[in-house]
Amino acid sequence: MIFKLALSSMRSRLKDYIVLLLGLVMSISIFYMFETLALNKAFIQENAMINAVGFVFQAGSILLAIITIAYVLYANSFLFSLRQKEFGMYMTLGAKKRKISLIMFIETMFIGLISLVIGILLGTGLASVIGKALMNQLEFHSNTYAPFYLPSLIITFVFFAILFILSAFTNILQISKVTVLSLVHGDAKAEKVIIRKKAVVVKAILSIILLVIGYYCMIRIETTQYIGIIVALFTITFGTYLFFATFLPLLIQKRREKQILKSKRLNSFTYAQLNFRISQLTRVLATVAMLIALGMGAIAVGFAFQNNGPLLADRMDPYDIKIVDPTVKEKQETQNMTFKEEVTYHFKQKKQYFFIFNIEELNQNPILAQTYSKDGKGQTKRLKAFSNGNRSEWDTAIYSAFPPSEAERNFQFVSAADFSKVDGKSGAVYFGKTTGFVTHLEQLKKIDELQHDRYGYNMAGSKYSAYKMYSSFASGTVFMGFFLGFAFLTMMASCLMFKILTGATQDIRRYAMLEKIGVRERLLKQSIYKEMFLIFLFPCIIGFIHVALGMKMFGFLLINPYYHFYVPILLFLGIYCMYYFITVTLYKGIVIKKRNIKIRTRLEHN
């Protein structure tokens, strides 16, 4: 009987549970995928690059676990607020608290079981697709990779089972502390906003101080280091909650007063809606702002590591290819490429590791070289005419073109007249800078393979090999960043939907009153779109500021953390707008859809 009652109650709140289920399924599936990519031993041992990427996914799963705990507990409190009147009615009819607690326990564990099954199935599919994509990205294939991996399944099941049990007992503890009267009238309470000027000023100043401290720690991460990360985590989190708690109610109240004076359409009603239960709204929006910062930040950081690959390659060496005595096949590959700059220096080889160059030829076409200042910052410069004062720079620049060997190569630089008299084997070293490094990756890869065939090993100093080594790590950050970001944004959307849909049934009466006095449905919809837009806008702005300043943290790891920063931002805005329209559609379906006319009429009579 209890089980049937629990299932019946869940069917009555199916939409709300679907919102919760969506966030849980995404979290479980991505958590399982990360664990599979990080723990698949046979897969990791086949390639050293995969091992480095596995660490990235393990770190991502830990971060996802922390956020998921907060999300589940937060969403659970929303579901309790939705059901409190129903539970109050059960208790009024004679049901005891332990029976209500048992119903809640069954519901929580049932939802947890469904989300685990769906999440693991979806996670297996994601692990298969992403594993293959990652191997293709790294140009590596494995027959041992298993998308369905038992250790990952056990870790995922145990972690989320403990989380659901903890959530269920939290509900039981919550129901034990409330009275029947507070349950029955819980959804009828309007929160009175009392703005005390002194308290507001103190909280506002404190929020700004905390945010400034957090931003400073992120921007100066090279100085603050690990302590700065911990300090920024706490100060920005608490600063965000205080910021919303002080500035948002004040802003909404001021805008409402202004609109009342203007009496322009339904703007005053829109701001009155926002002012209703504003204290809970501030907490929700602060949470949403933090989830947006995490979601947008995860996507932005993942793409930043990927986008900095070409920048890192350019910093490593100004030339894309360097070839000693190009072969016919190597020349054919260079003919398929377009160059900004090409230079060839001729030499004569007297002994195996002794090479003589013509100074006049070097001075006619000065070489580009990468130099580094005392603080470690690199810059590309063109070397001046050869002299004994800058000989070491010329030595280093030319030496980098030769394949590595056990013996030290010696260079001698002589005049043109002396060069013509040298009796030795003639050769040439070629330097080429393409019009676009990334656009010529196929040709550069082929040249590296030809170099491997010639010397029996890869050119350790080639620009292409360094780029591929970095890209193998960056590929993991891109996948991790995108899926972490998507998981955080799904949780964010769930939190917003929970808050908005929780109060939607109470809003039916207010919209019915507006229709009764003659307000057209088109104006009601405009009011809803504007209200939802403002709710979505506030946390988006704060979250974006957190991310924009937080990207400075990666300045010591990335050459330019803001390179192509607009790409993840546009991606985030696309996902965010999708959630906005879904929320508006669900809300409209509750408060002004035609099937609610009878409900609104009954509410008016009551």
Coordinates of C-alpha atoms in Angstrom, one line a residue, residues 226-461:
Y226 CA 47.4 26.7 -4.0
I227 CA 46.4 28.9 -1.0
G228 CA 45.0 31.4 -3.6
I229 CA 42.8 28.7 -5.1
I230 CA 41.3 27.7 -1.7
V231 CA 40.8 31.4 -0.7
A232 CA 39.2 32.2 -4.0
L233 CA 36.8 29.2 -3.7
F234 CA 35.5 30.4 -0.4
T235 CA 35.5 34.1 -0.9
I236 CA 33.9 34.1 -4.3
T237 CA 31.2 31.6 -3.2
F238 CA 30.2 33.5 -0.1
G239 CA 30.7 36.9 -1.8
T240 CA 28.3 35.8 -4.6
Y241 CA 25.6 34.8 -2.1
L242 CA 26.0 38.0 -0.2
F243 CA 26.0 40.0 -3.4
F244 CA 22.7 38.5 -4.6
A245 CA 21.2 38.8 -1.1
T246 CA 21.9 42.5 -0.9
F247 CA 21.9 44.0 -4.4
L248 CA 19.2 41.9 -6.1
P249 CA 16.3 42.7 -3.7
L250 CA 17.3 46.3 -3.7
L251 CA 17.4 46.4 -7.5
I252 CA 14.1 44.7 -7.9
Q253 CA 12.4 46.9 -5.4
K254 CA 13.7 50.1 -7.0
R255 CA 12.7 48.9 -10.4
R256 CA 9.2 48.1 -9.2
E257 CA 8.8 51.5 -7.6
K258 CA 9.9 53.1 -10.8
Q259 CA 7.5 51.0 -12.9
I260 CA 4.6 51.8 -10.6
L261 CA 5.1 55.5 -11.2
K262 CA 5.3 54.9 -14.9
S263 CA 2.3 52.5 -14.9
K264 CA 3.5 51.1 -18.2
R265 CA 1.7 47.9 -19.3
L266 CA 2.5 45.0 -17.0
N267 CA 6.0 46.0 -16.0
S268 CA 5.0 46.7 -12.4
F269 CA 3.3 43.3 -12.2
T270 CA 6.5 41.7 -13.6
Y271 CA 8.6 43.2 -10.9
A272 CA 6.0 42.4 -8.3
Q273 CA 6.4 38.8 -9.3
L274 CA 10.1 39.0 -8.9
N275 CA 9.7 40.7 -5.6
F276 CA 7.5 37.8 -4.4
R277 CA 9.6 35.4 -2.2
I278 CA 12.7 37.3 -3.1
S279 CA 14.9 35.9 -0.4
Q280 CA 14.6 32.3 -1.7
L281 CA 15.1 33.6 -5.2
T282 CA 18.4 35.3 -4.3
R283 CA 19.7 32.0 -2.9
V284 CA 18.7 30.1 -5.9
L285 CA 20.1 32.7 -8.3
A286 CA 23.4 32.8 -6.4
T287 CA 23.6 29.0 -6.7
V288 CA 22.8 29.2 -10.4
A289 CA 25.5 31.9 -10.9
M290 CA 28.1 29.6 -9.3
L291 CA 26.9 26.7 -11.5
I292 CA 27.1 28.9 -14.6
A293 CA 30.6 30.0 -13.6
L294 CA 31.6 26.3 -13.2
G295 CA 29.9 25.2 -16.4
M296 CA 31.0 28.0 -18.6
G297 CA 34.5 27.9 -17.0
A298 CA 34.9 24.2 -17.7
I299 CA 34.0 24.6 -21.3
A300 CA 36.2 27.7 -21.7
V301 CA 39.2 26.1 -20.0
G302 CA 38.9 23.0 -22.1
F303 CA 38.8 24.9 -25.4
A304 CA 41.5 27.3 -24.1
F305 CA 44.0 24.4 -23.8
Q306 CA 43.1 23.2 -27.3
N307 CA 43.2 26.6 -28.9
N308 CA 46.6 27.4 -27.3
G309 CA 48.2 24.5 -29.2
P310 CA 49.1 26.5 -32.3
L311 CA 50.3 29.4 -30.1
L312 CA 52.5 27.1 -28.1
A313 CA 53.9 25.6 -31.3
D314 CA 54.7 29.1 -32.6
R315 CA 56.4 30.1 -29.4
M316 CA 58.5 26.9 -29.5
D317 CA 59.9 27.7 -33.0
P318 CA 59.2 30.4 -35.6
Y319 CA 59.8 27.9 -38.4
D320 CA 57.3 25.1 -39.1
I321 CA 59.8 22.8 -40.8
K322 CA 63.5 22.4 -40.8
I323 CA 65.2 19.9 -43.1
V324 CA 68.8 19.0 -43.6
D325 CA 69.5 18.0 -47.3
P326 CA 65.8 17.6 -48.3
T327 CA 65.1 14.4 -50.2
V328 CA 62.9 14.3 -53.3
K329 CA 59.8 13.1 -51.3
E330 CA 60.3 15.9 -48.7
K331 CA 60.6 18.5 -51.5
Q332 CA 57.4 17.2 -53.0
E333 CA 55.6 17.7 -49.7
T334 CA 56.9 21.2 -49.4
Q335 CA 55.6 22.0 -52.9
N336 CA 52.0 21.3 -51.6
M337 CA 52.4 24.0 -48.9
T338 CA 52.3 27.7 -49.0
F339 CA 55.0 29.7 -47.2
K340 CA 55.4 33.1 -45.7
E341 CA 59.1 32.7 -45.6
E342 CA 61.7 30.2 -46.8
V343 CA 65.4 30.3 -46.5
T344 CA 68.2 27.8 -47.4
Y345 CA 71.7 27.9 -46.1
H346 CA 74.5 25.9 -47.8
F347 CA 77.3 24.2 -45.9
K348 CA 80.3 22.0 -46.5
Q349 CA 81.0 19.1 -44.3
K350 CA 84.6 18.3 -43.6
K351 CA 84.1 15.6 -40.9
Q352 CA 81.0 13.8 -39.7
Y353 CA 80.1 16.5 -37.2
F354 CA 81.9 19.5 -38.5
F355 CA 80.0 21.9 -40.8
I356 CA 81.2 25.2 -42.4
F357 CA 78.8 28.0 -43.4
N358 CA 79.1 31.1 -45.6
I359 CA 78.7 34.2 -43.5
E360 CA 77.6 36.4 -46.4
E361 CA 74.8 34.0 -47.3
L362 CA 73.6 34.0 -43.6
N363 CA 73.7 37.9 -43.6
Q364 CA 71.7 38.1 -46.9
N365 CA 68.8 36.2 -45.3
P366 CA 69.0 36.6 -41.5
I367 CA 67.3 33.7 -39.6
L368 CA 64.3 34.0 -37.2
A369 CA 65.1 32.7 -33.7
Q370 CA 63.1 32.2 -30.5
T371 CA 64.7 34.0 -27.6
Y372 CA 63.8 34.1 -23.9
S373 CA 64.1 36.9 -21.4
K374 CA 65.1 36.5 -17.7
D375 CA 61.5 36.2 -16.6
G376 CA 61.0 33.3 -19.0
K377 CA 58.9 35.2 -21.6
G378 CA 59.7 34.2 -25.1
Q379 CA 59.7 36.3 -28.2
T380 CA 60.6 35.8 -31.9
K381 CA 63.2 38.0 -33.4
R382 CA 65.3 38.2 -36.5
L383 CA 69.0 37.8 -35.8
K384 CA 71.3 40.6 -36.8
A385 CA 74.2 40.2 -39.1
F386 CA 76.6 37.5 -38.0
S387 CA 79.4 38.5 -35.7
N388 CA 81.4 36.9 -32.9
G389 CA 79.1 38.8 -30.4
N390 CA 76.0 36.9 -31.5
R391 CA 77.6 33.7 -32.7
S392 CA 75.9 31.6 -30.0
E393 CA 72.5 32.7 -31.2
W394 CA 73.3 31.6 -34.8
D395 CA 74.8 28.4 -33.5
T396 CA 71.6 27.6 -31.6
A397 CA 69.3 28.5 -34.4
I398 CA 71.1 26.4 -37.0
Y399 CA 71.8 23.5 -34.7
S400 CA 68.0 23.1 -34.1
A401 CA 67.6 22.0 -37.7
F402 CA 69.9 19.0 -37.4
P403 CA 68.7 15.6 -36.1
P404 CA 69.7 14.7 -32.6
S405 CA 72.9 12.7 -32.2
E406 CA 75.2 11.5 -29.5
A407 CA 78.1 13.7 -30.7
E408 CA 78.2 17.5 -30.5
R409 CA 78.1 19.2 -33.8
N410 CA 80.6 22.0 -34.5
F411 CA 79.9 24.9 -36.8
Q412 CA 82.4 27.2 -38.4
F413 CA 81.4 30.5 -40.1
V414 CA 83.8 31.8 -42.8
S415 CA 83.7 34.5 -45.5
A416 CA 82.5 33.7 -49.1
A417 CA 86.1 33.6 -50.4
D418 CA 87.2 31.1 -47.7
F419 CA 84.0 29.1 -48.2
S420 CA 84.7 28.6 -51.9
K421 CA 88.1 27.2 -51.0
V422 CA 86.8 24.6 -48.5
D423 CA 87.1 21.0 -49.7
G424 CA 84.2 19.0 -48.3
K425 CA 80.8 17.4 -48.9
S426 CA 78.3 20.1 -50.0
G427 CA 74.9 20.2 -48.3
A428 CA 72.0 22.5 -47.4
V429 CA 69.7 23.2 -44.5
Y430 CA 66.2 24.4 -45.3
F431 CA 63.9 26.5 -43.0
G432 CA 60.2 27.2 -43.9
K433 CA 57.5 29.2 -42.2
T434 CA 54.0 28.4 -43.6
T435 CA 51.0 30.7 -44.0
G436 CA 49.2 28.6 -41.4
F437 CA 50.6 25.9 -39.2
V438 CA 47.3 24.2 -38.4
T439 CA 46.2 24.2 -42.1
H440 CA 49.3 22.2 -43.1
L441 CA 49.2 19.5 -40.4
E442 CA 48.8 16.7 -43.0
Q443 CA 51.9 17.7 -44.9
L444 CA 53.9 18.3 -41.7
K445 CA 52.9 14.9 -40.4
K446 CA 54.1 13.3 -43.7
I447 CA 57.5 15.2 -43.4
D448 CA 57.9 14.0 -39.8
E449 CA 57.3 10.4 -41.0
L450 CA 59.8 10.8 -43.8
Q451 CA 62.3 12.1 -41.2
H452 CA 61.6 9.1 -39.1
D453 CA 62.4 6.8 -42.1
R454 CA 65.6 8.7 -42.7
Y455 CA 67.0 8.7 -39.2
G456 CA 65.3 5.8 -37.5
Y457 CA 63.6 8.1 -35.0
N458 CA 61.3 11.2 -34.9
M459 CA 62.8 14.7 -35.0
A460 CA 62.6 15.4 -31.3
G461 CA 62.7 19.1 -31.8

